[in-house]
Coordinates of C-alpha atoms and ligand atoms in Angstrom, one line a residue:
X1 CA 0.0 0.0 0.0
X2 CA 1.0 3.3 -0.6
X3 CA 2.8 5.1 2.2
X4 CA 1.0 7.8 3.6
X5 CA 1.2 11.5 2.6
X6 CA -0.7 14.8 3.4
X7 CA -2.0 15.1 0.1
X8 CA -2.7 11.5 -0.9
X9 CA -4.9 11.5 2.4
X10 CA -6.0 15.2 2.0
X11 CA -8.6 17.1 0.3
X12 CA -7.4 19.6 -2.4
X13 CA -9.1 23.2 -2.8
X14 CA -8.4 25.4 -5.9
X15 CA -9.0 28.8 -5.8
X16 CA -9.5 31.4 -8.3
X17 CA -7.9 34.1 -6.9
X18 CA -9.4 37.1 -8.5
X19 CA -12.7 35.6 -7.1
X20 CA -12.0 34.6 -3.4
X21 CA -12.4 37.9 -1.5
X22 CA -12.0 40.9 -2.3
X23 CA -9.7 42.7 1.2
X24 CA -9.3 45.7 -0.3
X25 CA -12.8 46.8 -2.2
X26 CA -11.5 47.1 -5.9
X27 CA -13.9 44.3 -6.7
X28 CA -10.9 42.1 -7.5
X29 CA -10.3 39.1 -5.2
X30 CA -6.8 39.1 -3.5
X31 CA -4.3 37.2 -1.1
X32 CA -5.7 39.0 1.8
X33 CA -8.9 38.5 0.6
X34 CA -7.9 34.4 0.4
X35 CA -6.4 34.6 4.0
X36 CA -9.2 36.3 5.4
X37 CA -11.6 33.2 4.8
X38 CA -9.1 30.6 5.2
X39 CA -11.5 29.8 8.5
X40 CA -13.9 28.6 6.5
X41 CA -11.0 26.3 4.8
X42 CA -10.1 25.1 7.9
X43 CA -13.7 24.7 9.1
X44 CA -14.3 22.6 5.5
X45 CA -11.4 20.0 6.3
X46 CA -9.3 21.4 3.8
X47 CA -5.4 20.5 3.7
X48 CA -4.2 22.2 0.6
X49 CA -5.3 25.1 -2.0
X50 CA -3.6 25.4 -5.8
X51 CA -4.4 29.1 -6.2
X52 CA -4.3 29.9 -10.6
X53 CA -1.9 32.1 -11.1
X54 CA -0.5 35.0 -9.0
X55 CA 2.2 36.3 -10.5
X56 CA 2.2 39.4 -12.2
X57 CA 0.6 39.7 -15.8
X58 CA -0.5 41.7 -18.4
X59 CA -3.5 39.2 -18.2
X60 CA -4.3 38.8 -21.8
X61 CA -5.3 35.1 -20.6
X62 CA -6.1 36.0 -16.7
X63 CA -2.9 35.6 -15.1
X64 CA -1.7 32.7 -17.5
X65 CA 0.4 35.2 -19.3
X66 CA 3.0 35.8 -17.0
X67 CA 5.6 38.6 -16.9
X68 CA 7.7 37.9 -13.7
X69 CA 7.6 34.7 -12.1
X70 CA 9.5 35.6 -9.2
X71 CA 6.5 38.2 -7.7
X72 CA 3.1 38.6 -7.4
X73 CA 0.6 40.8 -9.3
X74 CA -0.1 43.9 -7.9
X75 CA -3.7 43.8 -8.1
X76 CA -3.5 40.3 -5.8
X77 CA -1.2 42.2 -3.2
X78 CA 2.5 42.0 -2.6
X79 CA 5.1 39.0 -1.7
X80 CA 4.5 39.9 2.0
X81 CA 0.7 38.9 1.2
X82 CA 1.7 36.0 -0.1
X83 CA 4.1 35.1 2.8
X84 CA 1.4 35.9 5.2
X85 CA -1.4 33.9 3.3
X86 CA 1.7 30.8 3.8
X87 CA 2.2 31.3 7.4
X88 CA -2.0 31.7 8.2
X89 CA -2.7 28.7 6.2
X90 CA -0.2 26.7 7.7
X91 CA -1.0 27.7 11.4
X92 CA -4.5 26.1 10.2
X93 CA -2.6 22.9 8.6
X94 CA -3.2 24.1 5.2
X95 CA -0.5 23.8 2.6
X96 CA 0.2 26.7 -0.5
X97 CA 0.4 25.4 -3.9
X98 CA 1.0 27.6 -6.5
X99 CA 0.3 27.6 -10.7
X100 CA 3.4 27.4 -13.0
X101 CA 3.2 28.5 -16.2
X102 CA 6.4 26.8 -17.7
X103 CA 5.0 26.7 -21.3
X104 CA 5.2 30.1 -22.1
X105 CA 5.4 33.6 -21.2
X106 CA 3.6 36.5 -21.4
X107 CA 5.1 38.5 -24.6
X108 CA 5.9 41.5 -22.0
X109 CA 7.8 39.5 -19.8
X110 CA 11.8 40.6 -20.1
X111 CA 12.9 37.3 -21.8
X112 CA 10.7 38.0 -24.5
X113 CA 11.3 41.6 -24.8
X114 CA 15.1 40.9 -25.3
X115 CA 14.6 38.3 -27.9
X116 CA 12.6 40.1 -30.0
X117 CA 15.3 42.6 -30.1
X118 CA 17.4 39.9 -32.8
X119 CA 18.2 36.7 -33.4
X120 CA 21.4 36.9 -31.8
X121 CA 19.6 38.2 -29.0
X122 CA 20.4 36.9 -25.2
X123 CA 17.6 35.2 -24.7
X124 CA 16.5 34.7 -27.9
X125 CA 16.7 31.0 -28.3
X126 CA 14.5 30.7 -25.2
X127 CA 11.6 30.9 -27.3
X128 CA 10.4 28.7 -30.4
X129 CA 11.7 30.5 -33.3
X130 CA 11.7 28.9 -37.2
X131 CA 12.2 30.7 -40.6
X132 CA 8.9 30.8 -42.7
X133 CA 8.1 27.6 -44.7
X134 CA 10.0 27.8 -48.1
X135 CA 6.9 29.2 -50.0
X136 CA 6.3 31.7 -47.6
X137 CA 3.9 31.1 -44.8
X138 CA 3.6 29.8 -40.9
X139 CA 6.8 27.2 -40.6
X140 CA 4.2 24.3 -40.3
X141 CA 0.4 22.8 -39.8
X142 CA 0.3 23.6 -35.8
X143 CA -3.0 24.7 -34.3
X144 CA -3.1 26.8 -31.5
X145 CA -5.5 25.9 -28.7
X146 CA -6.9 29.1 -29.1
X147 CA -7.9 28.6 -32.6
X148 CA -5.9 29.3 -35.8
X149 CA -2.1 29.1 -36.6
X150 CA 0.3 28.5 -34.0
X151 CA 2.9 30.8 -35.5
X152 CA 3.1 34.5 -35.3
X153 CA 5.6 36.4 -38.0
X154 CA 8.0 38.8 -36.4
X155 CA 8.5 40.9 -39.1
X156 CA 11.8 43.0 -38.0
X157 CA 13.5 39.4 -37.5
X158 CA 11.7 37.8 -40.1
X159 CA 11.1 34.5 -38.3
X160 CA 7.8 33.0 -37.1
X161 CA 8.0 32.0 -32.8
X162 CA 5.9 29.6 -31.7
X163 CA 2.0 30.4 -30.0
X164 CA 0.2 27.8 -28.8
X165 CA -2.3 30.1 -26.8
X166 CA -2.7 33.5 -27.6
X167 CA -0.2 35.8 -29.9
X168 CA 1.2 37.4 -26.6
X169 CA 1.9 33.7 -24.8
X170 CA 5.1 32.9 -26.8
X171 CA 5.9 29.2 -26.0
X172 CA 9.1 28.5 -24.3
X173 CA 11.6 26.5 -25.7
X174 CA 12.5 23.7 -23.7
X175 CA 15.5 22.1 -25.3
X176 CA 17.3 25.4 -23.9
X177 CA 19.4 24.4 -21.2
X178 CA 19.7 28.0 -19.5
X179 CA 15.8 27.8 -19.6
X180 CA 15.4 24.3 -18.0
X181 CA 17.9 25.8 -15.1
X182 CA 15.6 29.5 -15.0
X183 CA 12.7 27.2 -14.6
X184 CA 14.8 24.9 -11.9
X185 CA 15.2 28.6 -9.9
X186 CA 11.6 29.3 -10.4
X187 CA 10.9 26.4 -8.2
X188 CA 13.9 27.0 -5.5
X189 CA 12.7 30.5 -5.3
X190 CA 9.2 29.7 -4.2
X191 CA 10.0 26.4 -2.3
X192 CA 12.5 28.4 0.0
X193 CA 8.9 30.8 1.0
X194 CA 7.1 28.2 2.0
X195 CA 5.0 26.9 -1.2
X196 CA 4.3 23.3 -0.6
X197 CA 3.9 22.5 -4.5
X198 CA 2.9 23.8 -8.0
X199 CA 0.0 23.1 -11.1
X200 CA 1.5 22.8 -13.6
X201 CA 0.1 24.6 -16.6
X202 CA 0.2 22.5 -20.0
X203 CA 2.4 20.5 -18.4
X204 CA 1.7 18.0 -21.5
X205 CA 2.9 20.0 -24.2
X206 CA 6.0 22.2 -23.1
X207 CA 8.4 20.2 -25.4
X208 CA 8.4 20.6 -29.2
X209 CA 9.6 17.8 -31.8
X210 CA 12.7 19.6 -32.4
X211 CA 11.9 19.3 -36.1
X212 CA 9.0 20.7 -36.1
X213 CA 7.3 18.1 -38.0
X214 CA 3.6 18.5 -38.6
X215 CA 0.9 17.3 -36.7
X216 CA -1.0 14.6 -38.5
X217 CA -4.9 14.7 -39.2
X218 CA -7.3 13.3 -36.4
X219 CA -8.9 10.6 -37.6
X220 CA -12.8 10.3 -37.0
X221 CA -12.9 7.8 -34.1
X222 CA -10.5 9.9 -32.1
X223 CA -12.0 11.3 -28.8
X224 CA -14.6 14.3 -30.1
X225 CA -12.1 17.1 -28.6
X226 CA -9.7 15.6 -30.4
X227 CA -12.0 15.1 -33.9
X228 CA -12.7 18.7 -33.4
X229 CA -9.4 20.2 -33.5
X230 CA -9.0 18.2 -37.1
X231 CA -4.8 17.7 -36.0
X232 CA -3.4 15.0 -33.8
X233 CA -1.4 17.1 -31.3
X234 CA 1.8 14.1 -31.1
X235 CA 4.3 16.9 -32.8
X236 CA 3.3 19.7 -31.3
X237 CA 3.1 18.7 -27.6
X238 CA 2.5 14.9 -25.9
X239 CA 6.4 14.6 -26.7
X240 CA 8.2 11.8 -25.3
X241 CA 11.6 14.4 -24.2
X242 CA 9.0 15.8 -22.0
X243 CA 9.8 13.2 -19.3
X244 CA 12.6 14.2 -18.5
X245 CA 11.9 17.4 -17.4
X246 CA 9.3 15.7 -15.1
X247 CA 11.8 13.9 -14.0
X248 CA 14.7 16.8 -13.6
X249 CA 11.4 18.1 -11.3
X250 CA 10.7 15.7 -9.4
X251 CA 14.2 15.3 -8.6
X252 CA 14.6 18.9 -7.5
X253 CA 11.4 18.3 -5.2
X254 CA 12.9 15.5 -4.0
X255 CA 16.2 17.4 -2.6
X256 CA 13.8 19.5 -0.8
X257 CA 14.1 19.4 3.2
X258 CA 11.1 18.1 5.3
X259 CA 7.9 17.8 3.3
X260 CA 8.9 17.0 -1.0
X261 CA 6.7 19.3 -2.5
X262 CA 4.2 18.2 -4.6
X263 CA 3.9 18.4 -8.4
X264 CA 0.1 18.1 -9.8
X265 CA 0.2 18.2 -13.4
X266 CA -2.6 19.6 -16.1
X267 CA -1.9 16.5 -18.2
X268 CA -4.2 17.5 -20.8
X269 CA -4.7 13.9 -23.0
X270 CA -7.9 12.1 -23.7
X271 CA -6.6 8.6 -23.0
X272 CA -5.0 6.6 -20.5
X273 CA -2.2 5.0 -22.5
X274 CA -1.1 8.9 -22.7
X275 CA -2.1 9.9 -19.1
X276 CA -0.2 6.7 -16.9
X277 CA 3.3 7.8 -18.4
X278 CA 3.2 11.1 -16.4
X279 CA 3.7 9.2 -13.1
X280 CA 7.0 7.5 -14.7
X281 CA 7.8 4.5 -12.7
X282 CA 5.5 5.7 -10.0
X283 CA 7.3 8.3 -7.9
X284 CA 9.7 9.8 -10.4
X285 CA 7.7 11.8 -12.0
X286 CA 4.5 13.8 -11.1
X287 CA 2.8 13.3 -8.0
X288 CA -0.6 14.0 -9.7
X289 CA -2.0 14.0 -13.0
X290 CA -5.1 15.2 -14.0
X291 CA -7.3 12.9 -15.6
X292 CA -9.2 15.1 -18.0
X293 CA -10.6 11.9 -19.5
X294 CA -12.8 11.8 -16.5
X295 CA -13.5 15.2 -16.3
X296 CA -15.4 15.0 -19.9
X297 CA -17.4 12.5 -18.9
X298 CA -21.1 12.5 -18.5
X299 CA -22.4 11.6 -14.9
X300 CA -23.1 8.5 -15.9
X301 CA -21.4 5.1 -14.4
X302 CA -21.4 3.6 -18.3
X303 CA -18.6 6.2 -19.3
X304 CA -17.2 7.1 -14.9
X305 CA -16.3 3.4 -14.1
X306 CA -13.9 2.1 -16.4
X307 CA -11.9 5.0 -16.2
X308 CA -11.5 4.8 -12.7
X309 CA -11.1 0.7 -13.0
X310 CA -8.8 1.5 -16.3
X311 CA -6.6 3.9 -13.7
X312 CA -6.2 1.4 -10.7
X313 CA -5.3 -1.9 -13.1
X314 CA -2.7 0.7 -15.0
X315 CA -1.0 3.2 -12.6
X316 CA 2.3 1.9 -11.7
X317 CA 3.1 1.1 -7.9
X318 CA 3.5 3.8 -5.5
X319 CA 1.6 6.3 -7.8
X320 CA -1.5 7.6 -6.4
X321 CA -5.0 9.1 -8.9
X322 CA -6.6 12.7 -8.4
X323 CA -10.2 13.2 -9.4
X324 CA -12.2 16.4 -9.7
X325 CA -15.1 17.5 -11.7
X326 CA -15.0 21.9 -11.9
X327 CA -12.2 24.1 -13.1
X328 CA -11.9 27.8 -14.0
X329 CA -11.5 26.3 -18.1
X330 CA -13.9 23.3 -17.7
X331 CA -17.2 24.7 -16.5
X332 CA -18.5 23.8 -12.5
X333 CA -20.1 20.5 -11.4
X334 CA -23.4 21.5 -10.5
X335 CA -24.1 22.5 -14.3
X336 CA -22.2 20.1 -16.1
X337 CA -22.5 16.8 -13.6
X338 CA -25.6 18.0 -11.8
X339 CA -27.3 19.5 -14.8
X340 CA -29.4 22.1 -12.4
X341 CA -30.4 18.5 -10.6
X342 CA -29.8 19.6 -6.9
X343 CA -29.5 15.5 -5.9
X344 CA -27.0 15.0 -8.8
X345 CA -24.2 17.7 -7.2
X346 CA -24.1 15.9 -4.0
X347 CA -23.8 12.5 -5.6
X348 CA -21.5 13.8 -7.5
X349 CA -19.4 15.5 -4.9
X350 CA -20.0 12.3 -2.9
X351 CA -18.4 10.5 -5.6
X352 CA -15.4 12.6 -5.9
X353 CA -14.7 12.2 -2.0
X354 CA -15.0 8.2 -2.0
X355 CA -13.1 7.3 -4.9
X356 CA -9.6 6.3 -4.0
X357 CA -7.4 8.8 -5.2
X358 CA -7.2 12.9 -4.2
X359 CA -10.3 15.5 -4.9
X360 CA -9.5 18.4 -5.6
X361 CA -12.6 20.5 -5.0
X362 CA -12.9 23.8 -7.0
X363 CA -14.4 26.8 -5.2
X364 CA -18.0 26.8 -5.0
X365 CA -18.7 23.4 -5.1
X366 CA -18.9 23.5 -1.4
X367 CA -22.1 24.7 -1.5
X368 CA -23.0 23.6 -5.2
X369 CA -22.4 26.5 -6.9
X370 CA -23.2 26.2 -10.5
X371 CA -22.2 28.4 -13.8
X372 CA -23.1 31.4 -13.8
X373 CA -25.5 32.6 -17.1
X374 CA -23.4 35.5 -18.5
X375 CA -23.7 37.4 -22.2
X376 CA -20.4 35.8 -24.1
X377 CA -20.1 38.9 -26.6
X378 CA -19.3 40.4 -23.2
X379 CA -16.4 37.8 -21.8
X380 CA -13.3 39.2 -20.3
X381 CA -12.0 35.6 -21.4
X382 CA -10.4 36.0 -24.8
X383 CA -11.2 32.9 -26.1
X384 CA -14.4 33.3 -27.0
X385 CA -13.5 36.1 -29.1
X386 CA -11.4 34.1 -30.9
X387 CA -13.3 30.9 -31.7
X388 CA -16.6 32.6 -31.8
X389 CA -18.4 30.0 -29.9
X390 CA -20.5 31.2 -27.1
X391 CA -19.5 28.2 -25.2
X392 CA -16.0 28.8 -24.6
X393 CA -16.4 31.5 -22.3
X394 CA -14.7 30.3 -19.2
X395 CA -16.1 33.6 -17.4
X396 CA -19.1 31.8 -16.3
X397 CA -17.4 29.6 -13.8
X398 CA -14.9 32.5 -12.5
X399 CA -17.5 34.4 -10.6
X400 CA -16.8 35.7 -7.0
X401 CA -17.3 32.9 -4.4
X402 CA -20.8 33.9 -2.8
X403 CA -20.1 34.0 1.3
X404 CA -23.4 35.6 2.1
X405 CA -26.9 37.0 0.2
X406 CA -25.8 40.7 0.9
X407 CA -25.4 43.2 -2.1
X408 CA -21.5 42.7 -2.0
X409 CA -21.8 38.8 -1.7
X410 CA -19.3 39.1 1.4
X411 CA -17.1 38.8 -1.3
X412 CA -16.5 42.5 -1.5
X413 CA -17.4 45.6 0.7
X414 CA -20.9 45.2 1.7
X415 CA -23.1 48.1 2.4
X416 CA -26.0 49.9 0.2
X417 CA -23.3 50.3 -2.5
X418 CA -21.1 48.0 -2.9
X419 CA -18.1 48.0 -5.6
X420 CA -18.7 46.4 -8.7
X421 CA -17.2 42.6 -9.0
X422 CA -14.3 42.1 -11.2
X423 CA -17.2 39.2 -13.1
X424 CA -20.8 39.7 -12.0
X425 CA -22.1 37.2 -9.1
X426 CA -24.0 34.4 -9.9
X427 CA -27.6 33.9 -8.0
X428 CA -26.5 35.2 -4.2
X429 CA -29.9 34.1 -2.9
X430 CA -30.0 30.7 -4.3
X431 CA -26.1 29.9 -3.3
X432 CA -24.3 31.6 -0.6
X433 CA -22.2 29.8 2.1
X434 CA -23.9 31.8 5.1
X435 CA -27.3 30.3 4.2
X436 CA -25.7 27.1 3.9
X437 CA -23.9 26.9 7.4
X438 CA -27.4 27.5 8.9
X439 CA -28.9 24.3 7.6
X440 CA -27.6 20.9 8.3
X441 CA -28.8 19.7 5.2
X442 CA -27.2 22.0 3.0
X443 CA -24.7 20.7 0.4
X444 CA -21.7 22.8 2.4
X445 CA -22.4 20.3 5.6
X446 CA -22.6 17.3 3.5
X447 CA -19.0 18.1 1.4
X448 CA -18.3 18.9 5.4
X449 CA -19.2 15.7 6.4
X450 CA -17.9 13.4 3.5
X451 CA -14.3 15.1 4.4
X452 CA -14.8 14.3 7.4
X453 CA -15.4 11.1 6.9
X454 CA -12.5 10.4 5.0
X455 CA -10.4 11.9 8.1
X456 CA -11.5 9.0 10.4
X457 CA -11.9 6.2 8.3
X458 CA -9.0 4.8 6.9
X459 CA -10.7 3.0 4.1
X460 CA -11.9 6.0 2.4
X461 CA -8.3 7.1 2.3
X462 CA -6.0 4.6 1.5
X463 CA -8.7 1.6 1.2
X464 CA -8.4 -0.4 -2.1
X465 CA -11.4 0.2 -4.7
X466 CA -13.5 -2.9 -5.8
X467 CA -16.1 -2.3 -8.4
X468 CA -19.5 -4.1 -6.8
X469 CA -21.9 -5.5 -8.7
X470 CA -24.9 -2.6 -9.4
X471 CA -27.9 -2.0 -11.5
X472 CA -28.0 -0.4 -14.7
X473 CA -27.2 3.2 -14.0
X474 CA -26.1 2.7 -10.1
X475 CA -22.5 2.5 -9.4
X476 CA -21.2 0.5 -6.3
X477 CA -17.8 0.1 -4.9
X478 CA -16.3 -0.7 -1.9
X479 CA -13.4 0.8 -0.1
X480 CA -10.8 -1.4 2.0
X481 CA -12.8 -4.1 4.2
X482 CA -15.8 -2.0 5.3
X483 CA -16.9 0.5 3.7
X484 CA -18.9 0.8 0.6
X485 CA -20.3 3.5 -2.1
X486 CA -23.6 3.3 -3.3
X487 CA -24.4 6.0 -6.0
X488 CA -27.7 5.7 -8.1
X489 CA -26.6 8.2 -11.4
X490 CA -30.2 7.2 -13.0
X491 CA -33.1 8.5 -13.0
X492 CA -35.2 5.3 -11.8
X493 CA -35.3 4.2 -8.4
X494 CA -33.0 1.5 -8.2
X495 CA -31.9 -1.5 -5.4
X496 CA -28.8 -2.4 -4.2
X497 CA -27.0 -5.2 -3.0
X498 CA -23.8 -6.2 -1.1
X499 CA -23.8 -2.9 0.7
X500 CA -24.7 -3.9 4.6
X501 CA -23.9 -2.0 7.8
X502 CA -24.5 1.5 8.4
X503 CA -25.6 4.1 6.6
X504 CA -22.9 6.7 7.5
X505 CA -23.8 9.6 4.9
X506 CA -26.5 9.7 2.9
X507 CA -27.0 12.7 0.1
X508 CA -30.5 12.2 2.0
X509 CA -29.4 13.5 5.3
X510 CA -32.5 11.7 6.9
X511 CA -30.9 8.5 5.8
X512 CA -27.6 9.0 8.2
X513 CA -27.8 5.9 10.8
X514 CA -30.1 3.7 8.9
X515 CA -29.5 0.2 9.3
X516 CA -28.9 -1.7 5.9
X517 CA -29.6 -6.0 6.3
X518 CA -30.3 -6.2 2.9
X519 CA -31.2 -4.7 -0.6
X520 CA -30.8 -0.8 -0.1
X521 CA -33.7 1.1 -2.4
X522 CA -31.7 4.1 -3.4
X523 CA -34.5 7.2 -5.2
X524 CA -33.2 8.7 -8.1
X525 CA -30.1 10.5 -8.1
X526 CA -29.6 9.4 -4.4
X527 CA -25.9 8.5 -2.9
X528 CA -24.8 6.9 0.2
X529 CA -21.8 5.7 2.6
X530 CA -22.3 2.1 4.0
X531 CA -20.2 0.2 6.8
X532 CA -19.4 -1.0 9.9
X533 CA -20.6 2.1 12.1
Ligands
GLC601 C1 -4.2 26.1 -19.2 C2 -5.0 27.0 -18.2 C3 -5.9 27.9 -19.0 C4 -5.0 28.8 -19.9 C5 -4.1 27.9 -20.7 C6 -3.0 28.7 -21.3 O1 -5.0 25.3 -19.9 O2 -5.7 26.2 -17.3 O3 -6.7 28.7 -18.2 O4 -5.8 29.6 -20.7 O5 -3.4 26.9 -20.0 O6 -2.0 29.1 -20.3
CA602 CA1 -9.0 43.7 -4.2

């Protein structure tokens, strides 16, 4: 069995920080905004938070753009802020991670300022540069993710460097050996104040084929994302060099006095054969990987359960699976699980605590926060603009948190005027943690409770996962020697078996303590914790 570890045992939090709380009454969130409701972290169960990026930025792409990895943006706070945030959160037993963005830079960070001075600039082979292809035109057939050519012509130079986001997030290049050492002093320089770990952004595609060779065209059974791109991305990014910087990583973690940081990567690929590889052996690589697979999933057992069967026959010993269902690019549970079904979010989020592997939780899902309805011509995301399609506007699930029904959401100043939010707030009445606290039935006390849950029983964190057998549209698992899952995904009432004991949770708070002898009727949507009480 794996060995224990705070965050193979814990429960991960990631916050938005533009959208926490807002300390200062700009209507922006910031650190001290994050440190000021790092009670209700603490009160939650929470061991960790991965805040998206704080460093300073020009934020073309929200902070993903960054200009200086070595501070923090002004409009979050200062380093002090940062330091403080560290030091609060680990008087409560809360550990710091923080986003790197080792992909690219912003194009007004000083690295790329210098190299688009020449090509025999300092730092100019730092960055993805190639001479137009011989007819004239972008060097080769490479998409960027934010629709249209990967390439952007520098005319004064006369080459083409590399975009696989927006024009102004020039992609590092990673067969630089000076950059591979900045990067390695990126990570001292934050370990040494007290960040227990880092996201890492892209952290699939940061090597390039060093010859650039074209991507080849998706063929039509290829996962849809994948169909819908038209280009196989195996030139481009998903390179097999890439390991090694996992592994130069891991090893630099590794050196690390007391706790080894943690590495969680965004290992964007749409299989498992792709997504296994990023643990390496099992603890030579990341500590984490995303499984995005999952994430695109319907709620639905059918398509859920041999992912998560797929991911305990294949991960290598000693590596551990992370599971989570909301992201600030993804969309939020509660509309894409729970569908605006109220039952659905807390069998959902009951699903993410249970399995065996970490959660990260996103803000908001605490208290089932869904998307938020908001007009796309008027995104502050860019890449909306840039696709045209209304549905990739990421603004909807980058609201403020809502702490309370009061005009300023206790996200910001309260008071008959309060300042404007950065993104407008989503329903306060219908969501707001305040509300929530007051009722024991709320979805806040049941996330509460789960995490709780996992705290005292063993089985829930490191307990092995066996598939049980379950209806058509249930899924049933148990966890270690006495403690099983019961989740009914359908919308038919359905009965289970092989579940006795204890009902310990139940989505259905009135079900908590009900003895189970036999088959357990489960109403649609329903979820519950068996076992030995
Ligand atoms: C990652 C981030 C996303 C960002 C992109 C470019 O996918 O999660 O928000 O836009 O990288 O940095
Ligand atoms: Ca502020």
């Amino acid at each position: 069995m794996a060995p224990a570890r705070w965050w193979r045992d814990g429960v991960l939090y990631q916050i938005y920080p533009r959208s926490f709380g807002d300390a200062n009454g700009d209507g922006i969130g910031d650190l001290r905004g994050i440190t000021a409701r790092l009670d209700h972290l603490e009160w939650l169960g929470i061991d960790g938070i991965w805040l998206n990026p704080t460093f300073p930025s020009p934020n073309d792409d929200w902070g993903y753009d960054v200009s200086d990895y070595n501070d923090v943006h002004p409009e979050l706070g200062t380093l002090e802020d940062l330091d403080e945030l560290i030091a609060e959160a680990g008087r409560r037993g809360i550990r710091v991670l923080l986003d790197l963005v080792p992909n690219h830079t912003s194009d007004r960070h000083a690295w790329f300022q210098d190299a688009l001075s020449g090509r025999e600039a300092r730092y100019r082979d730092y960055y993805v540069w190639a001479d137009p292809a011989p007819g004239g035109g972008p060097p080769n057939n490479w998409l960027s993710n934010f629709s249209g050519s990967a390439w952007t012509l520098h005319e004064p130079t006369g080459q083409y460097y590399l975009n696989q986001f927006l024009p102004s997030q020039p992609d590092l290049n990673w067969w630089n050996e000076d950059l591979r050492e900045a990067i390695d002093d990126v990570l001292g320089f934050w370990f040494d104040r007290g960040v227990a770990g880092f996201r890492i952004d892209v952290c699939h595609a940061i090597v390039k084929d060093s010859e650039l060779r074209d991507d080849p065209p998706a063929g039509p059974d290829e996962h849809p994302e994948i169909v819908k791109r038209g280009l196989k991305q195996v030139y481009s990014m998903n390179r097999p060099e890439l390991h090694d910087v996992l592994r130069r990583w891991r090893a630099l973690a590794a050196r690390r006095d007391g706790d080894e940081p943690v590495l969680v990567g965004e290992t964007y690929v749409l299989d498992l054969e792709q997504l296994v590889p990023f643990y390496g052996l099992g603890e030579d690589e990341l500590h984490l990987a995303f499984n995005f697979l999952f994430f695109h999933c319907d709620l639905d057992p059918a398509q859920m359960r041999p992912i998560v069967e797929g991911m305990e026959k294949m991960l290598p010993e000693g590596a551990w699976p992370v599971w989570t269902g909301s992201n600030h690019d993804g969309k939020r549970l509660a509309t894409r699980w729970g569908g605006g079904d109220p039952a659905l979010t807390r069998a959902a989020l009951m699903m993410l605590l249970c399995l065996r592997g970490t959660p990260f939780l996103y803000y908001g899902d605490e208290i089932g926060l869904p998307d938020t309805p908001l007009d796309p011509s008027k995104a502050l995301d860019p890449v909306t603009h840039r696709t045209g399609d209304p549905e990739d506007n990421r603004d909807v699930c980058r609201t403020p948190m809502q702490w309370s029904a009061e005009p300023g959401g206790g996200f910001t100043e309260n008071g008959p005027h309060p300042p404007t939010p950065w993104l407008p707030f989503g329903d306060l009445e219908a969501h707001n943690v305040a509300a929530q606290r007051e009722d024991p039935g709320s979805v806040l006390h049941l996330v509460r409770d789960l995490i709780a849950l996992r705290r005292e029983r063993q089985d829930l964190r490191g307990g092995a996962y066996e598939t049980l057998p379950a209806p058509e549209g249930a899924w049933v698992w148990r966890r270690g020697e006495g403690t099983a899952i019961a989740l009914n995904l359908s919308d038919a009432e359905v009965h289970v078996e092989g579940v006795e004991g204890t009902v310990l949770i139940g989505t259905d708070r009135a079900r908590d303590g009900e003895a189970v002898a036999g088959p357990l009727r489960l109403a649609p949507g329903e979820g519950v914790v068996t076992g030995r009480a």
